[in-house]
Short mmCIF file of C-alpha atoms in Angstrom, two decimals:
data_model
loop_
_atom_site.label_atom_id
_atom_site.label_comp_id
_atom_site.label_asym_id
_atom_site.label_seq_id
_atom_site.Cartn_x
_atom_site.Cartn_y
_atom_site.Cartn_z
CA UNK A 1 52.88 17.26 -5.63
CA UNK A 2 50.55 16.19 -2.87
CA UNK A 3 46.85 16.19 -3.72
CA UNK A 4 44.65 14.17 -1.32
CA UNK A 5 41.71 14.45 -3.69
CA UNK A 6 40.05 11.22 -2.60
CA UNK A 7 39.59 12.71 0.85
CA UNK A 8 37.02 15.03 -0.70
CA UNK A 9 35.07 12.00 -1.90
CA UNK A 10 35.15 10.59 1.60
CA UNK A 11 33.54 13.72 3.03
CA UNK A 12 30.80 13.52 0.44
CA UNK A 13 30.25 9.84 1.14
CA UNK A 14 29.87 10.51 4.85
CA UNK A 15 26.73 12.49 4.10
CA UNK A 16 25.04 9.48 2.51
CA UNK A 17 22.57 7.45 4.56
CA UNK A 18 24.19 4.49 6.24
CA UNK A 19 21.50 2.20 4.90
CA UNK A 20 21.69 2.23 1.12
CA UNK A 21 19.08 -0.45 0.57
CA UNK A 22 15.74 -1.14 2.16
CA UNK A 23 13.91 -4.40 2.46
CA UNK A 24 10.24 -4.54 1.56
CA UNK A 25 7.72 -7.26 2.17
CA UNK A 26 4.95 -8.09 -0.21
CA UNK A 27 1.52 -9.42 0.66
CA UNK A 28 -0.78 -11.46 -1.47
CA UNK A 29 -4.35 -10.34 -1.44
CA UNK A 30 -7.13 -12.86 -1.00
CA UNK A 31 -8.37 -13.99 -4.35
CA UNK A 32 -12.01 -14.15 -5.28
CA UNK A 33 -12.38 -17.89 -5.32
CA UNK A 34 -9.18 -18.54 -7.30
CA UNK A 35 -7.59 -21.24 -5.16
CA UNK A 36 -4.97 -21.29 -2.42
CA UNK A 37 -1.71 -21.02 -4.43
CA UNK A 38 0.96 -18.53 -3.32
CA UNK A 39 3.20 -16.53 -5.64
CA UNK A 40 6.93 -17.16 -5.45
CA UNK A 41 9.07 -14.37 -3.99
CA UNK A 42 11.36 -12.68 -6.53
CA UNK A 43 15.00 -13.72 -6.40
CA UNK A 44 17.10 -11.40 -4.28
CA UNK A 45 19.48 -9.34 -6.40
CA UNK A 46 23.16 -10.13 -5.85
CA UNK A 47 25.05 -7.48 -3.91
CA UNK A 48 27.60 -6.01 -6.40
CA UNK A 49 29.90 -5.25 -3.47
CA UNK A 50 29.87 -8.82 -2.19
CA UNK A 51 33.39 -10.02 -1.49
CA UNK A 52 34.92 -6.55 -1.73
CA UNK A 53 36.88 -5.09 1.16
CA UNK A 54 35.63 -1.92 2.82
CA UNK A 55 37.84 1.13 3.23
CA UNK A 56 38.40 0.15 6.85
CA UNK A 57 39.70 -3.24 5.75
CA UNK A 58 41.81 -1.78 2.93
CA UNK A 59 43.40 0.60 5.43
CA UNK A 60 44.73 -2.42 7.30
CA UNK A 61 46.32 -3.69 4.06
CA UNK A 62 48.30 -0.50 3.42
CA UNK A 63 52.04 -0.93 3.82
CA UNK A 64 53.30 -0.01 7.32
CA UNK A 65 55.99 2.60 8.03
CA UNK A 66 58.65 -0.14 8.07
CA UNK A 67 58.14 -0.68 4.32
CA UNK A 68 59.12 2.90 3.52
CA UNK A 69 62.62 4.39 3.24
CA UNK A 70 64.17 5.73 6.43
CA UNK A 71 63.70 9.44 6.99
CA UNK A 72 60.17 9.64 5.60
CA UNK A 73 57.26 10.38 7.94
CA UNK A 74 53.51 9.92 7.58
CA UNK A 75 51.73 12.85 5.96
CA UNK A 76 48.43 13.33 7.78
CA UNK A 77 46.89 15.40 4.99
CA UNK A 78 47.25 12.49 2.59
CA UNK A 79 45.57 9.86 4.77
CA UNK A 80 41.97 8.92 3.98
CA UNK A 81 39.68 5.94 3.51
CA UNK A 82 36.04 5.24 2.75
CA UNK A 83 35.32 3.67 6.13
CA UNK A 84 32.82 0.87 6.56
CA UNK A 85 30.45 1.82 3.75
CA UNK A 86 30.73 1.61 -0.01
CA UNK A 87 30.70 4.55 -2.39
CA UNK A 88 28.50 4.68 -5.47
CA UNK A 89 30.36 3.32 -8.51
CA UNK A 90 31.28 5.89 -11.13
CA UNK A 91 31.78 5.30 -14.81
CA UNK A 92 34.87 6.26 -16.73
CA UNK A 93 35.26 9.86 -17.86
CA UNK A 94 35.99 9.87 -21.56
CA UNK A 95 38.42 12.18 -23.29
CA UNK A 96 42.13 12.95 -23.26
CA UNK A 97 43.73 12.18 -19.88
CA UNK A 98 45.08 14.95 -17.65
CA UNK A 99 48.69 13.79 -17.66
CA UNK A 100 49.65 16.11 -14.79
CA UNK A 101 47.68 13.84 -12.43
CA UNK A 102 50.58 11.42 -12.74
CA UNK A 103 52.55 13.79 -10.50
CA UNK A 104 50.18 13.61 -7.54
CA UNK A 105 48.52 11.32 -5.03
CA UNK A 106 45.42 9.46 -6.28
CA UNK A 107 47.07 9.33 -9.70
CA UNK A 108 44.76 6.43 -10.54
CA UNK A 109 42.29 9.12 -11.62
CA UNK A 110 44.33 9.73 -14.77
CA UNK A 111 42.66 6.53 -16.03
CA UNK A 112 39.32 8.37 -16.20
CA UNK A 113 37.98 6.50 -13.16
CA UNK A 114 37.58 8.51 -9.95
CA UNK A 115 38.36 5.44 -7.91
CA UNK A 116 36.73 2.36 -6.44
CA UNK A 117 33.62 1.82 -4.37
CA UNK A 118 36.00 1.62 -1.41
CA UNK A 119 39.53 2.92 -0.94
CA UNK A 120 42.34 3.67 1.50
CA UNK A 121 45.40 5.85 0.99
CA UNK A 122 48.29 7.54 2.74
CA UNK A 123 51.78 8.79 2.03
CA UNK A 124 55.19 9.28 3.61
CA UNK A 125 57.51 12.17 2.79
CA UNK A 126 60.34 14.47 3.78
CA UNK A 127 61.39 17.79 2.26
CA UNK A 128 62.62 16.25 -0.99
CA UNK A 129 61.09 12.77 -1.39
CA UNK A 130 57.70 11.11 -1.10
CA UNK A 131 56.10 7.70 -1.42
CA UNK A 132 52.31 7.45 -1.70
CA UNK A 133 50.08 4.38 -1.66
CA UNK A 134 46.44 3.75 -2.44
CA UNK A 135 44.15 0.73 -2.78
CA UNK A 136 40.84 0.90 -4.65
CA UNK A 137 38.27 -1.90 -4.78
CA UNK A 138 36.03 -2.10 -7.86
CA UNK A 139 32.84 -3.97 -8.69
CA UNK A 140 32.78 -6.71 -11.31
CA UNK A 141 35.51 -6.52 -13.94
CA UNK A 142 36.12 -2.78 -13.55
CA UNK A 143 39.57 -3.30 -12.01
CA UNK A 144 40.67 -4.97 -15.25
CA UNK A 145 39.30 -2.03 -17.23
CA UNK A 146 41.20 0.40 -15.01
CA UNK A 147 44.46 -1.41 -15.73
CA UNK A 148 43.70 -1.34 -19.45
CA UNK A 149 43.03 2.40 -19.27
CA UNK A 150 46.32 3.03 -17.45
CA UNK A 151 48.23 1.24 -20.19
CA UNK A 152 46.55 3.53 -22.71
CA UNK A 153 47.47 6.58 -20.61
CA UNK A 154 51.13 5.58 -20.75
CA UNK A 155 51.03 5.99 -24.51
CA UNK A 156 48.97 9.17 -24.52
CA UNK A 157 51.17 10.85 -21.90
CA UNK A 158 54.51 9.87 -23.43
CA UNK A 159 55.53 13.52 -23.04
CA UNK A 160 53.79 16.31 -21.11
CA UNK A 161 54.57 19.51 -19.19
CA UNK A 162 54.68 19.36 -15.40
CA UNK A 163 52.75 21.79 -13.22
CA UNK A 164 55.58 23.11 -11.03
CA UNK A 165 58.64 23.78 -13.17
CA UNK A 166 56.70 23.78 -16.46
CA UNK A 167 59.33 21.34 -17.62
CA UNK A 168 59.02 18.67 -20.28
CA UNK A 169 58.43 15.24 -18.75
CA UNK A 170 59.11 11.95 -20.48
CA UNK A 171 57.11 8.85 -19.58
CA UNK A 172 58.14 5.27 -20.26
CA UNK A 173 56.03 2.30 -19.28
CA UNK A 174 55.74 -1.44 -19.50
CA UNK A 175 54.12 -4.55 -18.06
CA UNK A 176 55.69 -5.82 -14.84
CA UNK A 177 55.81 -9.54 -14.09
CA UNK A 178 55.48 -11.05 -10.63
CA UNK A 179 53.21 -8.43 -9.06
CA UNK A 180 49.62 -9.49 -8.41
CA UNK A 181 47.37 -10.66 -11.25
CA UNK A 182 48.83 -8.01 -13.54
CA UNK A 183 50.95 -4.91 -13.09
CA UNK A 184 52.18 -1.94 -15.04
CA UNK A 185 55.08 0.37 -14.19
CA UNK A 186 55.62 3.91 -15.45
CA UNK A 187 58.71 6.07 -14.98
CA UNK A 188 58.61 9.86 -15.23
CA UNK A 189 61.86 11.73 -15.87
CA UNK A 190 62.80 15.30 -16.72
CA UNK A 191 66.07 17.12 -17.26
CA UNK A 192 64.86 19.74 -14.78
CA UNK A 193 64.27 17.26 -11.93
CA UNK A 194 66.85 16.01 -9.46
CA UNK A 195 65.21 12.60 -9.49
CA UNK A 196 62.48 10.86 -11.44
CA UNK A 197 59.24 9.25 -10.30
CA UNK A 198 58.15 5.62 -10.44
CA UNK A 199 54.46 4.72 -10.61
CA UNK A 200 53.28 1.14 -10.17
CA UNK A 201 49.71 -0.06 -10.68
CA UNK A 202 49.02 -3.68 -9.71
CA UNK A 203 45.74 -5.58 -9.72
CA UNK A 204 44.81 -8.21 -7.18
CA UNK A 205 41.38 -9.59 -7.99
CA UNK A 206 38.97 -6.63 -7.92
CA UNK A 207 41.43 -4.29 -6.22
CA UNK A 208 43.98 -1.99 -7.83
CA UNK A 209 47.06 -0.89 -5.90
CA UNK A 210 48.71 2.35 -7.03
CA UNK A 211 52.05 3.53 -5.66
CA UNK A 212 54.07 6.67 -6.42
CA UNK A 213 57.69 7.08 -5.33
CA UNK A 214 60.40 9.69 -5.80
CA UNK A 215 62.59 8.20 -3.05
CA UNK A 216 66.04 6.90 -3.96
CA UNK A 217 68.54 7.53 -6.73
CA UNK A 218 66.82 5.00 -9.00
CA UNK A 219 63.81 7.26 -9.72
CA UNK A 220 61.99 5.64 -6.80
CA UNK A 221 61.88 2.20 -8.44
CA UNK A 222 63.02 0.03 -5.53
CA UNK A 223 60.93 1.75 -2.88
CA UNK A 224 57.82 1.70 -5.10
CA UNK A 225 58.20 -2.03 -5.72
CA UNK A 226 58.74 -2.77 -2.03
CA UNK A 227 55.59 -0.93 -0.98
CA UNK A 228 53.55 -2.52 -3.79
CA UNK A 229 54.75 -6.02 -2.87
CA UNK A 230 53.93 -5.43 0.79
CA UNK A 231 50.38 -4.34 -0.01
CA UNK A 232 49.75 -7.26 -2.38
CA UNK A 233 50.87 -9.70 0.28
CA UNK A 234 48.46 -8.15 2.79
CA UNK A 235 45.56 -8.32 0.33
CA UNK A 236 46.11 -12.06 -0.11
CA UNK A 237 45.76 -12.79 3.61
#
């Protein structure tokens, strides 16, 4: 199920002023005979987005068409990024996760986080298969918290009902070695589906890569891992 929900956030972000901070200068008034000392300027606050890639940069790290299975083409309605500016960080939404988000693009939102302060996403599909990719950059240690939340979701969404066929879906998940700083893979299967879905979330520093694949007879496992590996390599450059 294609749901380019992060594109909506991009439109909202475009309405924000390009300059999010303003510099101000202070002046010291002349004292009434109190000497010639000058007050020290306050330390400049550290930019919480320092070192993070913009959406424009993350777009360049997305896996190219060559990393996707043959026969899939780029879906224009699923392509979006946050451009050269950063979005305002959002806290985690508490409560039971909406497990049906695991069926769609931007499935990272099932963690309770809307996404990073910058992002880029797109997807490739044909009539029966799709592979979607997204990269979100987070401030501070939030990326680690996102991964923790996704592991919790795997337990809470062990079984749920899908939105299309209203069929029972089974979810299995586990840590995945060798992908980024940490990674977690989830597999969705149902007796009503022709093929299952593989979801991989992998963290590289402050960025979280999320990939969804239904391509291939292995529930999309091989194609999801190939796209994830390609993105992680690009992020390290």
